[in-house]
Amino acid sequence: MIHVSETFALHTVQDFLTDQERAQLNKICDNELPPAARGGDLARHERAPESAQTVLQAAFERALPAIRQVLPAMAAAAPWEYAELRAGDLVPVHIDGISDVHRRPRRIGRVSVVVQAAQEGGEFYVATSSSPALWRADGEVGEREGFAPGMRLTRGEQPHLLHGASPHAGTGWAEELPKTHWYTDARPGVAVAYGAQLMHGVTPVTRGVLRKFVTDLLDAPAA
């Protein structure tokens, strides 16, 4: 059963990647990703190569007990994606959301891990708000769908990475909400796990290149 608290969770796994694994993943980024995925006119989000999937899945399996402390309904991870942000790139504040409450497995969270930090900028942050505009008007689920009774659902939006955008660029309603930002200082190799209904984003990269891998955290498939 999925509880609202885990869909708003924020947690870190400090030893998610070893230094050797991080070096291996950076080498994969250098040698196995096509040029378009390593920069160009737009920040990119790509499915990670199979060699990277193997490294990341092994790390994820080691971290399962730690992640389940705050996301107990989580059972598996989706295939990993690679994101690269260069100077001018950002991820606007947004909520990934729970796309389909009836179709299992459902996304209940996300986890990201940086393998190369930008020299300046590119900070991951979460945002909180008590605004009623955060919530879907028809968004209430319960035990029949596999959620805690009376659980409410937020609105959701999934923007693409933005290139060369203003630091205040947004994707609509989430940007307009009154909210408080909470910035993280997670170093490369530390996994940041966060609930699917938690607002979050990445500040503009102003110098250097940010490399990170991201995946969905899923509940168990239907029996």
CSV table of C-alpha atoms in Angstrom, one decimal:
chain,number,residue,atom,x,y,z
A,1,MET,CA,0.0,0.0,0.0
A,2,ILE,CA,1.4,3.4,-1.0
A,3,HIS,CA,1.2,6.2,1.6
A,4,VAL,CA,1.2,9.9,0.8
A,5,SER,CA,4.3,10.4,3.0
A,6,GLU,CA,6.5,8.3,0.7
A,7,THR,CA,5.3,10.2,-2.4
A,8,PHE,CA,6.7,13.4,-0.7
A,9,ALA,CA,9.8,11.7,0.7
A,10,LEU,CA,13.4,13.0,0.4
A,11,HIS,CA,16.3,10.7,1.2
A,12,THR,CA,20.0,10.2,0.3
A,13,VAL,CA,22.3,7.2,0.1
A,14,GLN,CA,25.8,8.5,0.7
A,15,ASP,CA,27.7,5.5,-0.6
A,16,PHE,CA,25.5,4.7,-3.6
A,17,LEU,CA,28.4,4.6,-6.1
A,18,THR,CA,32.0,3.8,-5.3
A,19,ASP,CA,34.7,6.0,-6.7
A,20,GLN,CA,35.6,3.2,-9.1
A,21,GLU,CA,32.0,2.9,-10.3
A,22,ARG,CA,31.7,6.7,-10.8
A,23,ALA,CA,35.0,6.7,-12.8
A,24,GLN,CA,33.6,3.8,-14.9
A,25,LEU,CA,30.4,5.6,-15.6
A,26,ASN,CA,32.2,8.8,-16.7
A,27,LYS,CA,34.3,6.7,-19.0
A,28,ILE,CA,31.1,5.2,-20.5
A,29,CYS,CA,29.7,8.7,-21.0
A,30,ASP,CA,32.9,9.7,-22.8
A,31,ASN,CA,33.1,6.6,-25.0
A,32,GLU,CA,29.6,5.1,-25.5
A,33,LEU,CA,27.2,8.0,-25.8
A,34,PRO,CA,26.6,9.5,-29.2
A,35,PRO,CA,27.8,13.1,-29.7
A,36,ALA,CA,24.2,14.4,-29.7
A,37,ALA,CA,23.8,13.1,-26.1
A,38,ARG,CA,26.9,14.9,-24.9
A,39,GLY,CA,25.9,18.4,-25.8
A,40,GLY,CA,24.8,20.5,-28.8
A,41,ASP,CA,21.9,22.8,-29.1
A,42,LEU,CA,19.8,21.3,-26.4
A,43,ALA,CA,20.3,19.6,-23.0
A,44,ARG,CA,19.6,16.0,-23.5
A,45,HIS,CA,17.9,13.1,-21.7
A,46,GLU,CA,18.8,9.7,-23.1
A,47,ARG,CA,18.4,6.1,-22.1
A,48,ALA,CA,21.7,5.1,-20.5
A,49,PRO,CA,23.8,2.5,-22.4
A,50,GLU,CA,23.6,-1.2,-21.3
A,51,SER,CA,27.1,-1.0,-19.8
A,52,ALA,CA,25.9,1.9,-17.5
A,53,GLN,CA,22.6,0.1,-16.7
A,54,THR,CA,24.6,-2.9,-15.3
A,55,VAL,CA,26.7,-0.7,-13.0
A,56,LEU,CA,23.7,1.4,-11.8
A,57,GLN,CA,21.5,-1.6,-11.2
A,58,ALA,CA,24.1,-3.3,-9.1
A,59,ALA,CA,24.4,-0.1,-7.0
A,60,PHE,CA,20.6,0.2,-6.8
A,61,GLU,CA,20.3,-3.4,-5.4
A,62,ARG,CA,22.9,-2.6,-2.7
A,63,ALA,CA,21.0,0.5,-1.8
A,64,LEU,CA,17.5,-1.1,-1.7
A,65,PRO,CA,17.3,-1.5,2.1
A,66,ALA,CA,18.3,2.2,2.6
A,67,ILE,CA,15.8,3.5,0.1
A,68,ARG,CA,13.0,1.4,1.5
A,69,GLN,CA,13.4,3.0,4.8
A,70,VAL,CA,11.5,6.0,3.4
A,71,LEU,CA,9.8,4.4,0.3
A,72,PRO,CA,8.6,1.1,1.7
A,73,ALA,CA,6.3,0.4,-1.2
A,74,MET,CA,9.1,0.6,-3.7
A,75,ALA,CA,10.0,-2.7,-5.3
A,76,ALA,CA,12.1,-2.0,-8.4
A,77,ALA,CA,13.7,0.6,-10.6
A,78,ALA,CA,12.9,1.4,-14.2
A,79,PRO,CA,15.7,1.5,-16.8
A,80,TRP,CA,18.1,4.4,-16.1
A,81,GLU,CA,18.3,7.6,-18.1
A,82,TYR,CA,21.3,9.8,-18.7
A,83,ALA,CA,21.1,13.6,-18.4
A,84,GLU,CA,23.7,16.1,-19.3
A,85,LEU,CA,23.5,19.8,-18.5
A,86,ARG,CA,25.9,22.4,-19.9
A,87,ALA,CA,26.2,26.2,-19.3
A,88,GLY,CA,22.7,27.7,-19.6
A,89,ASP,CA,20.8,24.4,-19.0
A,90,LEU,CA,18.4,23.9,-16.2
A,91,VAL,CA,15.5,21.8,-15.1
A,92,PRO,CA,12.5,24.0,-14.2
A,93,VAL,CA,10.6,23.3,-10.9
A,94,HIS,CA,8.0,20.6,-11.6
A,95,ILE,CA,6.3,17.5,-10.2
A,96,ASP,CA,6.7,14.1,-11.9
A,97,GLY,CA,3.4,12.9,-10.5
A,98,ILE,CA,1.9,9.4,-10.5
A,99,SER,CA,0.8,9.1,-14.1
A,100,ASP,CA,-1.7,6.2,-13.8
A,101,VAL,CA,-2.9,5.0,-10.4
A,102,HIS,CA,-4.6,2.0,-11.9
A,103,ARG,CA,-1.8,0.5,-14.0
A,104,ARG,CA,1.0,-1.3,-12.1
A,105,PRO,CA,3.8,-0.9,-11.5
A,106,ARG,CA,3.3,2.8,-10.6
A,107,ARG,CA,6.0,5.4,-10.2
A,108,ILE,CA,6.1,6.3,-6.5
A,109,GLY,CA,9.4,8.2,-6.7
A,110,ARG,CA,12.6,8.9,-8.5
A,111,VAL,CA,16.3,8.5,-7.7
A,112,SER,CA,19.2,10.5,-9.3
A,113,VAL,CA,22.9,10.3,-8.9
A,114,VAL,CA,25.5,12.8,-10.2
A,115,VAL,CA,28.7,11.3,-11.6
A,116,GLN,CA,30.2,14.7,-12.5
A,117,ALA,CA,29.3,18.0,-10.9
A,118,ALA,CA,29.2,21.3,-12.8
A,119,GLN,CA,31.9,23.7,-11.8
A,120,GLU,CA,29.2,26.2,-10.9
A,121,GLY,CA,25.4,25.8,-10.7
A,122,GLY,CA,23.4,22.7,-11.4
A,123,GLU,CA,22.2,22.3,-7.9
A,124,PHE,CA,19.3,19.9,-7.2
A,125,TYR,CA,16.5,21.4,-5.1
A,126,VAL,CA,13.1,20.5,-3.8
A,127,ALA,CA,10.2,22.9,-3.1
A,128,THR,CA,7.3,22.9,-0.7
A,129,SER,CA,4.0,24.7,-0.8
A,130,SER,CA,0.7,24.8,1.1
A,131,SER,CA,-1.1,26.2,-1.9
A,132,PRO,CA,-4.4,24.5,-2.8
A,133,ALA,CA,-3.4,24.8,-6.4
A,134,LEU,CA,-0.9,22.0,-5.8
A,135,TRP,CA,-3.6,19.4,-5.7
A,136,ARG,CA,-5.8,17.8,-8.4
A,137,ALA,CA,-9.5,18.6,-7.9
A,138,ASP,CA,-10.5,15.0,-8.7
A,139,GLY,CA,-7.3,13.5,-7.2
A,140,GLU,CA,-8.3,11.2,-4.3
A,141,VAL,CA,-7.6,7.5,-4.3
A,142,GLY,CA,-7.8,4.7,-1.7
A,143,GLU,CA,-7.4,1.1,-0.8
A,144,ARG,CA,-9.1,-0.2,-4.0
A,145,GLU,CA,-6.3,1.3,-6.0
A,146,GLY,CA,-3.6,0.2,-3.6
A,147,PHE,CA,-3.1,3.5,-1.7
A,148,ALA,CA,-3.7,4.6,1.9
A,149,PRO,CA,-7.4,5.6,2.4
A,150,GLY,CA,-8.2,9.1,1.3
A,151,MET,CA,-4.8,9.8,-0.3
A,152,ARG,CA,-4.7,12.9,-2.4
A,153,LEU,CA,-2.9,13.4,-5.7
A,154,THR,CA,-1.0,16.4,-6.9
A,155,ARG,CA,-1.0,17.9,-10.3
A,156,GLY,CA,1.9,16.7,-12.4
A,157,GLU,CA,4.1,18.0,-15.3
A,158,GLN,CA,7.3,16.7,-16.8
A,159,PRO,CA,9.2,19.4,-18.6
A,160,HIS,CA,12.2,18.7,-20.9
A,161,LEU,CA,15.5,20.0,-19.8
A,162,LEU,CA,15.9,23.6,-20.9
A,163,HIS,CA,18.9,25.1,-22.7
A,164,GLY,CA,19.9,28.7,-22.4
A,165,ALA,CA,16.9,29.6,-20.4
A,166,SER,CA,16.5,32.3,-17.8
A,167,PRO,CA,17.1,31.3,-14.2
A,168,HIS,CA,13.4,32.1,-13.7
A,169,ALA,CA,12.1,30.0,-16.6
A,170,GLY,CA,9.3,27.6,-15.7
A,171,THR,CA,6.7,25.4,-17.2
A,172,GLY,CA,3.5,26.9,-15.9
A,173,TRP,CA,1.6,26.4,-12.8
A,174,ALA,CA,4.4,25.0,-10.6
A,175,GLU,CA,6.5,28.0,-11.2
A,176,GLU,CA,3.7,30.3,-10.1
A,177,LEU,CA,3.0,28.6,-6.8
A,178,PRO,CA,4.1,30.4,-3.6
A,179,LYS,CA,6.8,28.0,-2.3
A,180,THR,CA,10.0,27.5,-0.5
A,181,HIS,CA,13.1,26.0,-2.1
A,182,TRP,CA,15.4,23.6,-0.3
A,183,TYR,CA,18.8,23.2,-2.0
A,184,THR,CA,21.0,20.1,-1.6
A,185,ASP,CA,24.7,19.7,-1.5
A,186,ALA,CA,24.9,16.0,-2.4
A,187,ARG,CA,28.3,15.3,-3.8
A,188,PRO,CA,28.9,13.1,-6.9
A,189,GLY,CA,28.2,9.4,-6.1
A,190,VAL,CA,25.4,10.2,-3.6
A,191,ALA,CA,22.0,9.0,-4.6
A,192,VAL,CA,19.0,11.4,-4.0
A,193,ALA,CA,15.7,9.6,-3.7
A,194,TYR,CA,12.5,11.7,-3.8
A,195,GLY,CA,8.8,11.0,-4.0
A,196,ALA,CA,6.8,11.3,-7.2
A,197,GLN,CA,4.7,14.1,-5.8
A,198,LEU,CA,7.5,16.3,-4.5
A,199,MET,CA,8.3,19.5,-6.4
A,200,HIS,CA,11.9,19.7,-7.5
A,201,GLY,CA,14.3,21.1,-10.2
A,202,VAL,CA,17.9,21.8,-11.0
A,203,THR,CA,19.4,25.3,-11.0
A,204,PRO,CA,21.0,26.6,-14.1
A,205,VAL,CA,24.5,25.4,-14.9
A,206,THR,CA,26.7,28.5,-15.2
A,207,ARG,CA,30.1,26.8,-15.7
A,208,GLY,CA,31.2,23.3,-16.6
A,209,VAL,CA,29.2,20.1,-17.3
A,210,LEU,CA,26.8,18.2,-15.1
A,211,ARG,CA,26.4,14.5,-15.7
A,212,LYS,CA,23.8,12.5,-13.9
A,213,PHE,CA,21.7,9.3,-14.1
A,214,VAL,CA,18.0,9.2,-13.1
A,215,THR,CA,15.4,6.4,-12.9
A,216,ASP,CA,11.8,5.9,-11.7
A,217,LEU,CA,11.2,4.0,-8.5
A,218,LEU,CA,8.3,1.6,-9.0
A,219,ASP,CA,5.9,-0.4,-6.8
A,220,ALA,CA,5.3,-4.1,-7.4
A,221,PRO,CA,3.6,-5.2,-10.6
A,222,ALA,CA,0.0,-6.4,-10.4
A,223,ALA,CA,-0.4,-10.0,-9.1
